Every structure is written in structure tokens, then in C-alpha cells.
Amino acid sequence: MLVARFRERLWVKPLLMCVVSIAAAVGASLADGTGLAHVVPATASVALETLLSIMASSMLVIATFSVGSMVAAYGAASNTATPRSFGLVVADDVSQNALSTFVGAFIFSIVALTGVKNGYFLAAGLFVLFILTAAVFGLVIVTFVRWVDNIARLGRMNSTIEKVEQATADALVRRRNRPTLGGVPVRALPRGVPVHATEVGYVQQIDVARLQTWAVSVDARVVVAALPGAFAFPDRVLAYVSVAAEGDATPELGEVMASFTIGRERRFEDDPRFGLVVLSEIAGRALSPAVNDPGTAVSILGALVRLFAQWCQPAADDDAPACDRIEVPELSVHDMFDDAFTAIARDGAGSIEVALRLQKALQSLATLGGPAMRTAAEDHARRALERATSRMDLPYDLAQVRKAAAFATPALRDD
């Protein structure tokens, strides 16, 4: 999670590139202490100054232009899709690498130009600096070509949907392979001493390994009551702690609370349901009267079917030993369907394109998953049909939806 947070900071990569650029420019002088000057051709300092001056003047302009383009793309992503997708768009590697390269090239040229004008480099150092300058020029050209292709799509609706879908797919795969976050399934009703949250926010991460270490040290068991994505507040129970021996004093619970990371916003990494919510929000905004874009909602339904189909795949073997003292509830398929389809069914009830595609998507999911997914799909199909019945005016359109929903309604199958 810490790595993901740094990826969302635009200053991290440019700062690292600046450090590397300064080190490369200053390090070129190390060649002057070797015998390299006797074997390399002479390099005119005037020519090198000209190259570095061109780079210094152009890189600052390009870096400023890239920042402006990125900010415009971020604004487009927030306005056309949903503000919850902003973090994924900011973490785009191609744009961050481009900005870092341009800023790094600017710093390199300034440092190198200052050294050349002050006679800091001798013959060998000038030659090495010339090679480095040519390499930086080549890197800038390749990066700029790649970035131009990427910036044309950054912040666009399709690109944003792809990023959200990929982030959700990654989170679903991790949770599918570790449905209890490395712990064990809940064996009975939660019992023991409740541990309440001390701040307001969303549970972003649970350090199950840390809980296991603490539970072993005090001979206790912990039942997690708030999964990542749950809204925490001072009266919300995060976990229940029970000691093994009766009559023992309750251990200090500060370590339990510290194992729950609580922040102002939900995160994609350990919260698959958040990705489903964000996709649903994008579809809801597309279906608003101000936008009126049912095609985007249809695309979202396709993404949701792909995600749930991936969720139904067999889990990979997890060789890590289970934290047997930590009981963690698994994700509810019904809750995941609520996150994904409720808003689309509500906002698209009056649109024949969306209502019909929604029924087909739910029908395909009913055949893909197990009993729980089939029950959830049929339940949502019936709800969507009820909404469409109250919103659609054309009898033919409603008949089409009723026909598509027949898989979930026995009475319609018998007609």
C-alpha cells in the first residue's frame, strides 16, 4: 500500500530523476582521473555548451507543457467519469515517467552547463559528458514519442474505465486467492471484548500478520468485524478479542487497533468492492440526464461481467501459512452485486438499451458462478424488472425486458 501511495505523488519520480541527473553530470568528472583522456577524441567545450543550452531551454518548456496536459487530463477524468478514479489516473506510469525524464534532463543540462562554463571538466570528462548528453537526448525523444501517444488517451472515458477495471481485477484476484486476508474463516458468531475504532474514516488495510503475532503473544483469538472498505467511527466495532483461558485479564488492545489502517478515502488495493462502486458511479453519471450516454453504461456492464467471471475462476494455491488465530469474514457475493448493479438498474430503468443489457449480463453471471452468485443474479434481475416496469412507457420495450428477465422469474418462463 505504501508503494501505491507514493505512485500517486507526482513529485516522487521527478525528485529521483533529479538526483540521478545531478549525480550523472557531476560523476562525469571522475573520468578525468583516469587515462581515458589519451584514447578518446577531443571534445570541443563550445559544441557541448551549445547542446546543453538547447536542452536546458527546451526541456523547461516541454516539462511545463507536460504538466499542463496532465492536469487537463486529470480534470477530464474527474469530470467525465468520477472523482474516485483520480488516484488511478494520477498513478499513470507513462505520464509520470515522461515528466520525470523532462525535469531530469533539464536539471542535468543546467548542472552540466554550469560545470563546463566554469572549467570543471577536463578532456576525458568532456567526452563522457558528451556521451551522456547524447544519451539523454535519445531518452527524451523516445519518451516524448511514447508520451504523446499516451496523453491523447489519458483522462478519456475508455482509458479511465480500463484503469478502474484493471485495479478492480487486481484486487479481486488478491482477495480470491486469499479470501480471508491470510486468516481463517469465521467459525461462529463474534464473541469476546469488542475493539472500537478511535477515528472516523474508512478501513483501508488490515495487517493480519501483525494481529497474529499479537494474538500468539497473549494467547488470544481475534475475529475481524470490519473489512477494508467499511466505514469506521468511534462506536464501530473493528474486531472482537477473546482470551484462551477463562478468568484472565483482558490484554492491552492498542496493538489490535493499530493493525487497522483507517483513512479518509477508500482504496482499491485491498477493497475490491470499491472498484465495483466506482464502475457503477461511472455508469450512473453516464446515465444522468445531463450526459445521456447509455453506451458507457453498456460498456461498464461488460466490464462487470468480466470481473465477476474472473472472480469465479479457481483460486491459486497460497503457500503462506494461515494466521490461525485471526478469523476474517469472506466477501459476500450479494453485497458485491449490490455495489455493482443497483445504481445501474435504478438509473437505467427507463433505457431499453441499458435495461436489456443488464438482464443479459445478470443471466450470464447466473450461469457462470455457484449457487450464491446465481441467487444474487436472479434477485437483481427481478429488482431491475420491477424498476423497468415502473419507468418504461412503451409496452414493446417492457416486453423485451420481461423476456430477458424470464430466467429469474418462473412465472415469466411459464408464459
Short mmCIF file of C-alpha atoms in Angstrom, two decimals:
data_model
loop_
_atom_site.label_atom_id
_atom_site.label_comp_id
_atom_site.label_asym_id
_atom_site.label_seq_id
_atom_site.Cartn_x
_atom_site.Cartn_y
_atom_site.Cartn_z
CA MET A 1 0.00 0.00 0.00
CA LEU A 2 2.87 2.40 0.77
CA VAL A 3 4.23 1.91 -2.75
CA ALA A 4 0.82 2.66 -4.22
CA ARG A 5 0.58 5.86 -2.20
CA PHE A 6 3.98 7.03 -3.47
CA ARG A 7 2.88 6.31 -7.03
CA GLU A 8 0.10 8.87 -6.60
CA ARG A 9 2.60 11.59 -5.64
CA LEU A 10 3.76 13.46 -8.73
CA TRP A 11 6.92 14.73 -7.07
CA VAL A 12 8.47 11.35 -6.23
CA LYS A 13 9.74 10.25 -9.63
CA PRO A 14 10.87 13.73 -10.72
CA LEU A 15 12.81 14.07 -7.47
CA LEU A 16 14.54 10.73 -8.01
CA MET A 17 15.35 11.67 -11.60
CA CYS A 18 16.80 14.99 -10.45
CA VAL A 19 19.12 13.21 -8.03
CA VAL A 20 20.24 10.79 -10.77
CA SER A 21 20.77 13.66 -13.21
CA ILE A 22 22.94 15.63 -10.79
CA ALA A 23 24.95 12.52 -9.97
CA ALA A 24 25.48 11.75 -13.67
CA ALA A 25 26.57 15.29 -14.53
CA VAL A 26 28.97 15.56 -11.60
CA GLY A 27 30.14 11.97 -11.97
CA ALA A 28 31.40 12.61 -15.49
CA SER A 29 34.39 14.41 -13.95
CA LEU A 30 35.58 11.11 -12.45
CA ALA A 31 36.87 10.16 -15.88
CA ASP A 32 39.46 12.95 -15.65
CA GLY A 33 41.36 10.98 -13.03
CA THR A 34 41.91 8.04 -15.40
CA GLY A 35 43.96 7.50 -18.55
CA LEU A 36 40.86 7.84 -20.72
CA ALA A 37 42.00 11.24 -22.00
CA HIS A 38 44.77 9.57 -24.06
CA VAL A 39 42.42 7.32 -26.04
CA VAL A 40 39.23 9.36 -26.53
CA PRO A 41 38.84 12.06 -29.17
CA ALA A 42 38.93 15.69 -28.11
CA THR A 43 35.56 17.28 -27.43
CA ALA A 44 35.08 20.98 -28.01
CA SER A 45 33.58 22.62 -24.97
CA VAL A 46 31.83 25.20 -27.18
CA ALA A 47 29.87 22.48 -29.02
CA LEU A 48 28.94 20.84 -25.74
CA GLU A 49 27.79 24.18 -24.32
CA THR A 50 25.56 24.67 -27.36
CA LEU A 51 23.93 21.25 -26.96
CA LEU A 52 23.38 21.73 -23.25
CA SER A 53 21.96 25.23 -23.78
CA ILE A 54 19.44 23.90 -26.31
CA MET A 55 18.45 21.14 -23.91
CA ALA A 56 18.12 23.47 -20.95
CA SER A 57 15.87 25.91 -22.81
CA SER A 58 13.67 23.29 -24.48
CA MET A 59 13.25 20.87 -21.57
CA LEU A 60 11.78 23.51 -19.28
CA VAL A 61 9.16 24.36 -21.91
CA ILE A 62 8.32 20.71 -22.55
CA ALA A 63 8.12 19.95 -18.82
CA THR A 64 5.73 22.88 -18.32
CA PHE A 65 3.64 21.71 -21.28
CA SER A 66 3.52 18.15 -19.95
CA VAL A 67 2.33 19.33 -16.54
CA GLY A 68 -0.44 21.36 -18.16
CA SER A 69 -1.53 18.42 -20.31
CA MET A 70 -1.55 16.07 -17.33
CA VAL A 71 -3.59 18.47 -15.21
CA ALA A 72 -6.13 18.82 -18.02
CA ALA A 73 -6.34 15.04 -18.32
CA TYR A 74 -6.84 14.66 -14.57
CA GLY A 75 -9.63 17.21 -14.64
CA ALA A 76 -11.29 15.40 -17.54
CA ALA A 77 -11.13 12.10 -15.67
CA SER A 78 -12.75 13.60 -12.60
CA ASN A 79 -15.45 15.45 -14.52
CA THR A 80 -16.41 12.87 -17.14
CA ALA A 81 -16.02 9.68 -15.09
CA THR A 82 -15.92 10.06 -11.30
CA PRO A 83 -13.58 11.80 -8.83
CA ARG A 84 -12.90 8.40 -7.25
CA SER A 85 -10.89 7.46 -10.36
CA PHE A 86 -8.49 10.38 -9.91
CA GLY A 87 -5.89 8.38 -7.98
CA LEU A 88 -5.61 5.77 -10.74
CA VAL A 89 -5.18 8.40 -13.45
CA VAL A 90 -2.52 10.23 -11.44
CA ALA A 91 -0.62 6.95 -10.98
CA ASP A 92 -0.24 6.54 -14.75
CA ASP A 93 3.36 5.40 -15.20
CA VAL A 94 3.87 6.71 -18.74
CA SER A 95 2.94 10.29 -17.83
CA GLN A 96 4.93 10.25 -14.60
CA ASN A 97 7.97 8.81 -16.38
CA ALA A 98 7.69 11.46 -19.10
CA LEU A 99 7.51 14.31 -16.61
CA SER A 100 10.41 12.84 -14.66
CA THR A 101 12.51 12.50 -17.80
CA PHE A 102 11.86 16.08 -18.91
CA VAL A 103 12.60 17.55 -15.50
CA GLY A 104 15.65 15.33 -15.06
CA ALA A 105 17.00 16.34 -18.48
CA PHE A 106 16.54 20.00 -17.56
CA ILE A 107 18.41 19.59 -14.27
CA PHE A 108 21.15 17.56 -15.99
CA SER A 109 21.67 20.23 -18.64
CA ILE A 110 21.80 23.06 -16.08
CA VAL A 111 24.32 21.28 -13.84
CA ALA A 112 26.46 20.11 -16.75
CA LEU A 113 26.37 23.52 -18.44
CA THR A 114 27.46 25.23 -15.24
CA GLY A 115 30.36 22.80 -14.87
CA VAL A 116 31.51 23.22 -18.49
CA LYS A 117 31.43 27.02 -18.35
CA ASN A 118 33.49 27.01 -15.15
CA GLY A 119 36.12 24.58 -16.45
CA TYR A 120 35.10 21.79 -14.08
CA PHE A 121 35.69 19.09 -16.72
CA LEU A 122 38.92 18.18 -18.49
CA ALA A 123 39.29 16.29 -21.79
CA ALA A 124 38.06 12.89 -20.56
CA GLY A 125 35.27 14.43 -18.53
CA LEU A 126 34.08 16.47 -21.53
CA PHE A 127 33.96 13.33 -23.68
CA VAL A 128 31.99 11.36 -21.09
CA LEU A 129 29.67 14.33 -20.63
CA PHE A 130 29.12 14.47 -24.39
CA ILE A 131 28.17 10.77 -24.42
CA LEU A 132 25.78 11.31 -21.51
CA THR A 133 24.24 14.33 -23.24
CA ALA A 134 23.64 12.31 -26.42
CA ALA A 135 22.08 9.52 -24.36
CA VAL A 136 19.81 11.98 -22.56
CA PHE A 137 18.75 13.46 -25.92
CA GLY A 138 17.84 10.00 -27.18
CA LEU A 139 15.93 9.19 -23.99
CA VAL A 140 13.99 12.44 -24.24
CA ILE A 141 12.99 11.77 -27.85
CA VAL A 142 11.81 8.21 -27.15
CA THR A 143 9.94 9.32 -24.02
CA PHE A 144 8.27 12.20 -25.82
CA VAL A 145 7.02 9.97 -28.65
CA ARG A 146 5.60 7.45 -26.18
CA TRP A 147 4.07 10.18 -24.05
CA VAL A 148 2.35 11.90 -26.99
CA ASP A 149 0.59 8.62 -27.80
CA ASN A 150 -0.42 8.15 -24.17
CA ILE A 151 -1.53 11.71 -23.37
CA ALA A 152 -4.07 11.54 -26.22
CA ARG A 153 -5.91 8.86 -24.25
CA LEU A 154 -5.15 9.87 -20.65
CA GLY A 155 -8.28 11.04 -18.91
CA ARG A 156 -10.60 9.84 -21.67
CA MET A 157 -13.59 7.78 -20.64
CA ASN A 158 -12.45 4.49 -22.15
CA SER A 159 -8.97 4.85 -20.67
CA THR A 160 -10.37 5.64 -17.23
CA ILE A 161 -12.72 2.65 -17.35
CA GLU A 162 -9.83 0.39 -18.30
CA LYS A 163 -7.73 1.64 -15.39
CA VAL A 164 -10.56 1.18 -12.89
CA GLU A 165 -11.36 -2.26 -14.28
CA GLN A 166 -7.72 -3.33 -14.05
CA ALA A 167 -7.36 -2.05 -10.49
CA THR A 168 -10.57 -3.85 -9.50
CA ALA A 169 -9.45 -7.04 -11.24
CA ASP A 170 -6.14 -6.99 -9.36
CA ALA A 171 -7.94 -6.51 -6.04
CA LEU A 172 -10.41 -9.30 -6.84
CA VAL A 173 -7.61 -11.72 -7.74
CA ARG A 174 -5.80 -10.98 -4.49
CA ARG A 175 -8.99 -11.48 -2.48
CA ARG A 176 -9.97 -14.60 -4.43
CA ASN A 177 -6.58 -16.16 -3.69
CA ARG A 178 -6.74 -15.03 -0.04
CA PRO A 179 -10.45 -14.78 0.78
CA THR A 180 -9.76 -14.31 4.48
CA LEU A 181 -6.73 -12.00 4.03
CA GLY A 182 -4.42 -14.70 5.30
CA GLY A 183 -6.52 -15.61 8.32
CA VAL A 184 -9.11 -18.35 8.73
CA PRO A 185 -12.88 -18.22 8.10
CA VAL A 186 -15.15 -17.10 10.90
CA ARG A 187 -16.19 -20.21 12.81
CA ALA A 188 -19.02 -18.89 14.96
CA LEU A 189 -20.79 -15.73 15.99
CA PRO A 190 -18.34 -12.99 17.02
CA ARG A 191 -17.60 -13.10 20.71
CA GLY A 192 -15.18 -11.54 23.15
CA VAL A 193 -14.19 -7.99 24.00
CA PRO A 194 -15.15 -5.52 21.24
CA VAL A 195 -12.40 -3.25 19.91
CA HIS A 196 -13.85 0.04 18.72
CA ALA A 197 -12.40 2.46 16.21
CA THR A 198 -10.83 5.62 17.60
CA GLU A 199 -11.18 7.76 14.48
CA VAL A 200 -13.60 8.39 11.65
CA GLY A 201 -12.80 7.11 8.19
CA TYR A 202 -12.66 4.02 6.02
CA VAL A 203 -10.76 0.86 6.84
CA GLN A 204 -8.07 0.76 4.17
CA GLN A 205 -5.93 -2.18 5.24
CA ILE A 206 -5.74 -4.85 7.93
CA ASP A 207 -2.35 -6.18 9.00
CA VAL A 208 -3.41 -9.77 9.70
CA ALA A 209 0.16 -10.92 10.29
CA ARG A 210 0.59 -8.26 12.97
CA LEU A 211 -2.66 -9.37 14.61
CA GLN A 212 -1.44 -12.97 14.55
CA THR A 213 1.83 -12.06 16.25
CA TRP A 214 -0.02 -10.17 18.96
CA ALA A 215 -2.60 -12.94 19.42
CA VAL A 216 0.12 -15.56 19.86
CA SER A 217 1.94 -13.41 22.40
CA VAL A 218 -1.14 -13.02 24.62
CA ASP A 219 -2.77 -16.38 23.78
CA ALA A 220 -5.92 -14.82 22.30
CA ARG A 221 -8.15 -15.07 19.27
CA VAL A 222 -9.32 -12.17 17.11
CA VAL A 223 -12.47 -12.04 14.99
CA VAL A 224 -12.34 -9.23 12.43
CA ALA A 225 -15.63 -7.35 12.21
CA ALA A 226 -14.74 -4.59 9.72
CA LEU A 227 -13.23 -5.49 6.35
CA PRO A 228 -11.36 -2.98 4.17
CA GLY A 229 -13.93 -0.55 2.83
CA ALA A 230 -16.03 -0.47 6.00
CA PHE A 231 -16.82 2.96 7.42
CA ALA A 232 -15.29 3.32 10.88
CA PHE A 233 -16.39 5.67 13.65
CA PRO A 234 -15.87 5.69 17.42
CA ASP A 235 -18.77 3.29 18.08
CA ARG A 236 -17.93 0.91 15.22
CA VAL A 237 -16.52 -2.45 16.28
CA LEU A 238 -13.37 -3.34 14.36
CA ALA A 239 -12.76 -6.73 15.96
CA TYR A 240 -13.60 -8.98 18.88
CA VAL A 241 -10.84 -10.34 21.12
CA SER A 242 -11.22 -13.43 23.29
CA VAL A 243 -8.50 -14.81 25.54
CA ALA A 244 -7.93 -18.54 25.69
CA ALA A 245 -8.03 -19.05 29.47
CA GLU A 246 -11.14 -18.06 31.39
CA GLY A 247 -10.63 -15.50 34.10
CA ASP A 248 -7.54 -13.99 32.50
CA ALA A 249 -7.39 -10.23 32.42
CA THR A 250 -8.10 -8.59 29.07
CA PRO A 251 -4.78 -7.79 27.36
CA GLU A 252 -3.90 -4.36 26.10
CA LEU A 253 -5.82 -3.81 22.85
CA GLY A 254 -3.78 -0.97 21.38
CA GLU A 255 -1.95 -3.34 19.04
CA VAL A 256 -5.26 -4.55 17.64
CA MET A 257 -6.41 -1.04 16.82
CA ALA A 258 -3.01 -0.23 15.31
CA SER A 259 -3.38 -3.17 12.90
CA PHE A 260 -6.30 -1.41 11.21
CA THR A 261 -5.29 1.38 8.82
CA ILE A 262 -8.07 3.98 8.68
CA GLY A 263 -8.08 6.88 6.22
CA ARG A 264 -10.36 9.48 4.74
CA GLU A 265 -10.91 7.62 1.47
CA ARG A 266 -11.38 4.06 0.29
CA ARG A 267 -8.52 2.44 -1.61
CA PHE A 268 -8.55 -0.02 -4.48
CA GLU A 269 -5.74 -2.30 -3.33
CA ASP A 270 -7.45 -4.28 -0.56
CA ASP A 271 -11.06 -3.25 -1.22
CA PRO A 272 -12.47 -4.97 -4.34
CA ARG A 273 -15.95 -3.66 -3.64
CA PHE A 274 -14.68 -0.10 -4.01
CA GLY A 275 -13.72 -0.80 -7.61
CA LEU A 276 -17.22 -2.11 -8.28
CA VAL A 277 -18.69 1.03 -6.71
CA VAL A 278 -16.50 3.29 -8.86
CA LEU A 279 -17.51 1.48 -12.06
CA SER A 280 -21.15 1.79 -11.03
CA GLU A 281 -20.65 5.52 -10.39
CA ILE A 282 -19.21 6.00 -13.87
CA ALA A 283 -22.26 4.29 -15.36
CA GLY A 284 -24.59 6.36 -13.16
CA ARG A 285 -23.03 9.62 -14.31
CA ALA A 286 -23.26 8.50 -17.94
CA LEU A 287 -26.97 7.78 -17.46
CA SER A 288 -27.72 11.18 -15.92
CA PRO A 289 -29.96 13.48 -17.99
CA ALA A 290 -27.10 15.95 -18.40
CA VAL A 291 -24.86 13.34 -20.08
CA ASN A 292 -27.33 10.80 -21.52
CA ASP A 293 -24.69 8.28 -22.63
CA PRO A 294 -26.16 4.77 -22.34
CA GLY A 295 -23.26 3.37 -24.37
CA THR A 296 -20.88 3.98 -21.48
CA ALA A 297 -23.24 2.17 -19.10
CA VAL A 298 -23.33 -0.77 -21.51
CA SER A 299 -19.51 -0.81 -21.55
CA ILE A 300 -19.49 -0.81 -17.75
CA LEU A 301 -21.83 -3.82 -17.72
CA GLY A 302 -19.38 -5.66 -19.94
CA ALA A 303 -16.54 -4.81 -17.56
CA LEU A 304 -18.58 -6.03 -14.57
CA VAL A 305 -19.32 -9.35 -16.28
CA ARG A 306 -15.62 -9.82 -16.97
CA LEU A 307 -14.76 -9.04 -13.36
CA PHE A 308 -17.31 -11.46 -11.88
CA ALA A 309 -16.28 -14.13 -14.39
CA GLN A 310 -12.72 -13.69 -13.15
CA TRP A 311 -13.96 -13.94 -9.57
CA CYS A 312 -15.43 -17.36 -10.42
CA GLN A 313 -12.07 -18.74 -11.55
CA PRO A 314 -10.32 -21.26 -9.27
CA ALA A 315 -8.14 -19.67 -6.62
CA ALA A 316 -4.38 -20.05 -6.86
CA ASP A 317 -2.60 -22.07 -4.21
CA ASP A 318 -1.46 -19.89 -1.33
CA ASP A 319 1.67 -21.36 0.21
CA ALA A 320 1.76 -18.81 3.04
CA PRO A 321 0.75 -20.32 6.40
CA ALA A 322 -2.65 -19.19 7.61
CA CYS A 323 -2.87 -16.94 10.63
CA ASP A 324 -4.94 -19.45 12.56
CA ARG A 325 -5.76 -17.12 15.46
CA ILE A 326 -7.35 -14.48 13.24
CA GLU A 327 -10.86 -15.10 11.91
CA VAL A 328 -11.85 -12.97 8.92
CA PRO A 329 -15.22 -12.99 7.13
CA GLU A 330 -15.24 -13.55 3.39
CA LEU A 331 -16.75 -11.14 0.89
CA SER A 332 -20.47 -11.53 0.28
CA VAL A 333 -21.44 -12.06 -3.35
CA HIS A 334 -24.79 -10.40 -2.65
CA ASP A 335 -23.03 -7.29 -1.34
CA MET A 336 -20.77 -7.21 -4.39
CA PHE A 337 -23.80 -7.41 -6.69
CA ASP A 338 -25.43 -4.57 -4.74
CA ASP A 339 -22.34 -2.43 -5.28
CA ALA A 340 -22.16 -3.23 -8.97
CA PHE A 341 -25.71 -3.31 -10.30
CA THR A 342 -28.10 -1.40 -8.03
CA ALA A 343 -27.28 2.08 -9.31
CA ILE A 344 -27.22 0.96 -12.94
CA ALA A 345 -30.62 -0.73 -12.58
CA ARG A 346 -32.05 2.40 -10.96
CA ASP A 347 -30.63 4.98 -13.37
CA GLY A 348 -31.04 2.85 -16.49
CA ALA A 349 -34.54 1.57 -15.79
CA GLY A 350 -36.05 3.81 -18.44
CA SER A 351 -33.46 2.99 -21.12
CA ILE A 352 -34.20 -0.09 -23.19
CA GLU A 353 -30.52 -0.46 -24.17
CA VAL A 354 -29.32 -0.50 -20.58
CA ALA A 355 -32.22 -2.47 -19.09
CA LEU A 356 -31.95 -5.18 -21.74
CA ARG A 357 -28.16 -5.45 -21.48
CA LEU A 358 -28.40 -5.54 -17.69
CA GLN A 359 -30.72 -8.55 -17.84
CA LYS A 360 -28.41 -10.33 -20.28
CA ALA A 361 -25.40 -9.59 -18.06
CA LEU A 362 -27.18 -10.96 -14.99
CA GLN A 363 -28.30 -14.04 -16.92
CA SER A 364 -24.72 -14.79 -17.99
CA LEU A 365 -23.49 -14.40 -14.41
CA ALA A 366 -26.25 -16.69 -13.15
CA THR A 367 -24.81 -19.47 -15.32
CA LEU A 368 -21.14 -18.72 -14.54
CA GLY A 369 -20.97 -18.82 -10.76
CA GLY A 370 -22.15 -21.08 -8.00
CA PRO A 371 -25.45 -21.03 -6.09
CA ALA A 372 -24.68 -17.79 -4.28
CA MET A 373 -23.96 -15.90 -7.49
CA ARG A 374 -26.98 -17.39 -9.22
CA THR A 375 -29.23 -16.33 -6.36
CA ALA A 376 -27.78 -12.82 -6.36
CA ALA A 377 -28.11 -12.51 -10.15
CA GLU A 378 -31.74 -13.67 -10.14
CA ASP A 379 -32.58 -11.34 -7.26
CA HIS A 380 -31.13 -8.33 -9.06
CA ALA A 381 -32.81 -9.34 -12.31
CA ARG A 382 -36.19 -9.27 -10.59
CA ARG A 383 -35.44 -5.91 -8.97
CA ALA A 384 -34.32 -4.46 -12.30
CA LEU A 385 -37.50 -5.73 -13.94
CA GLU A 386 -39.62 -4.03 -11.29
CA ARG A 387 -37.79 -0.75 -11.86
CA ALA A 388 -38.17 -1.05 -15.63
CA THR A 389 -41.89 -1.80 -15.22
CA SER A 390 -42.38 1.47 -13.35
CA ARG A 391 -40.29 3.56 -15.74
CA MET A 392 -40.89 2.29 -19.29
CA ASP A 393 -43.82 3.67 -21.22
CA LEU A 394 -43.60 1.63 -24.43
CA PRO A 395 -45.17 -1.83 -24.00
CA TYR A 396 -42.89 -3.37 -26.62
CA ASP A 397 -39.74 -2.28 -24.77
CA LEU A 398 -41.08 -3.61 -21.49
CA ALA A 399 -41.97 -6.92 -23.15
CA GLN A 400 -38.38 -7.24 -24.35
CA VAL A 401 -37.07 -6.70 -20.83
CA ARG A 402 -39.59 -9.14 -19.35
CA LYS A 403 -38.50 -11.75 -21.87
CA ALA A 404 -34.82 -11.23 -20.98
CA ALA A 405 -35.66 -11.49 -17.25
CA ALA A 406 -37.53 -14.79 -17.67
CA PHE A 407 -34.52 -16.75 -16.39
CA ALA A 408 -35.06 -15.24 -12.93
CA THR A 409 -38.85 -15.28 -12.79
CA PRO A 410 -40.62 -18.66 -13.03
CA ALA A 411 -43.95 -17.03 -13.85
CA LEU A 412 -42.43 -15.42 -16.96
CA ARG A 413 -40.81 -18.68 -18.04
CA ASP A 414 -44.18 -20.40 -17.90
CA ASP A 415 -45.85 -17.77 -20.13
#
